[in-house]
GROMACS .gro file of C-alpha atoms in nm:
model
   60
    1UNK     CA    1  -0.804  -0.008   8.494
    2UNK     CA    2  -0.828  -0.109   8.843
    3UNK     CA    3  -0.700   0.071   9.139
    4UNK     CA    4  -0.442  -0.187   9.347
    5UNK     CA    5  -0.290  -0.077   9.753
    6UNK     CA    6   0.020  -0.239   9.769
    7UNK     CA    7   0.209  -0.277  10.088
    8UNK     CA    8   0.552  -0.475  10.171
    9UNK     CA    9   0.467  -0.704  10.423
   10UNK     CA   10   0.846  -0.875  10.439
   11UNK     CA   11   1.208  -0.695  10.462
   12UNK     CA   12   1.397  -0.656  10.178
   13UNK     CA   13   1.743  -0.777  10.367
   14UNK     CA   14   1.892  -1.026  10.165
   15UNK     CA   15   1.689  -1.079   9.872
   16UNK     CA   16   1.823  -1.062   9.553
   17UNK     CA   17   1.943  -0.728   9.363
   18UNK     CA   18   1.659  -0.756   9.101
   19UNK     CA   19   1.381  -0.788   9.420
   20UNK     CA   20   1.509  -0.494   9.576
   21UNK     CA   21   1.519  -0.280   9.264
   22UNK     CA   22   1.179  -0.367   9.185
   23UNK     CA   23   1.050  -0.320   9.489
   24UNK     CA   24   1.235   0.049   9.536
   25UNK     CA   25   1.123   0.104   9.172
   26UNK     CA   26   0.720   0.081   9.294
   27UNK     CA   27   0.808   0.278   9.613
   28UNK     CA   28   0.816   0.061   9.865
   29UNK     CA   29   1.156   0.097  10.058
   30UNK     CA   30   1.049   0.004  10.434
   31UNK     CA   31   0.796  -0.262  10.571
   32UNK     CA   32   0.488  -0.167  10.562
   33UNK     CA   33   0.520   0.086  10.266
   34UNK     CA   34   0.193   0.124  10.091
   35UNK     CA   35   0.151   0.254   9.742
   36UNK     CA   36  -0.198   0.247   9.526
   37UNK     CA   37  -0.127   0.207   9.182
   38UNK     CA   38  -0.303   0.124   8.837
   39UNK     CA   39  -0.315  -0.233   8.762
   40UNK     CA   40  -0.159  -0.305   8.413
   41UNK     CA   41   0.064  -0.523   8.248
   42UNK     CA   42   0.404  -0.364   8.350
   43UNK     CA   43   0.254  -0.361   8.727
   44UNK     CA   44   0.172  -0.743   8.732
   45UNK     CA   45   0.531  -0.805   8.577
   46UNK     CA   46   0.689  -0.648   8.851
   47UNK     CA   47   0.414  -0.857   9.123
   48UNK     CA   48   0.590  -1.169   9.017
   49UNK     CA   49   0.906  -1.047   9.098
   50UNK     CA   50   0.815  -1.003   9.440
   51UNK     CA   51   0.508  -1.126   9.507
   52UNK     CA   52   0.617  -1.324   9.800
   53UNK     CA   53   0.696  -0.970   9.972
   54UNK     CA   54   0.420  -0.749   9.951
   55UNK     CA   55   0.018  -0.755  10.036
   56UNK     CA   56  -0.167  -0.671   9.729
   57UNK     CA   57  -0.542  -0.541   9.819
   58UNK     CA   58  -0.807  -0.349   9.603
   59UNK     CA   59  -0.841  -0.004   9.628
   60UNK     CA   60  -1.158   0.204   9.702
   0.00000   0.00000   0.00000
């Protein structure tokens, strides 16, 4: 699978309990967090969620 860098771009004050969780549950607790993970099915799931908070780029 591919490598993916994730970083949260946006604070997590006042989003809903299920965005925070998720995004706690990939690591990413503070703005500009970055975590490089595999990309699979459970990963992309959890992208959806909060998608609209974090920078996804490619990893080398």
């Amino acid at each position: 699978m591919a490598k993916v860098k994730l970083t949260l771009a946006k604070s997590l004050i006042g989003r809903k309990k299920n965005q925070i969780l998720t995004a706690n549950s990939l690591g990413l607790k503070k703005i500009g967090d970055t975590v490089v993970s595999e990309r699979d099915n459970i990963l992309e799931g959890k992208l959806n969620v909060i998608a609209h908070l974090v920078k996804v780029e490619e990893a080398k």
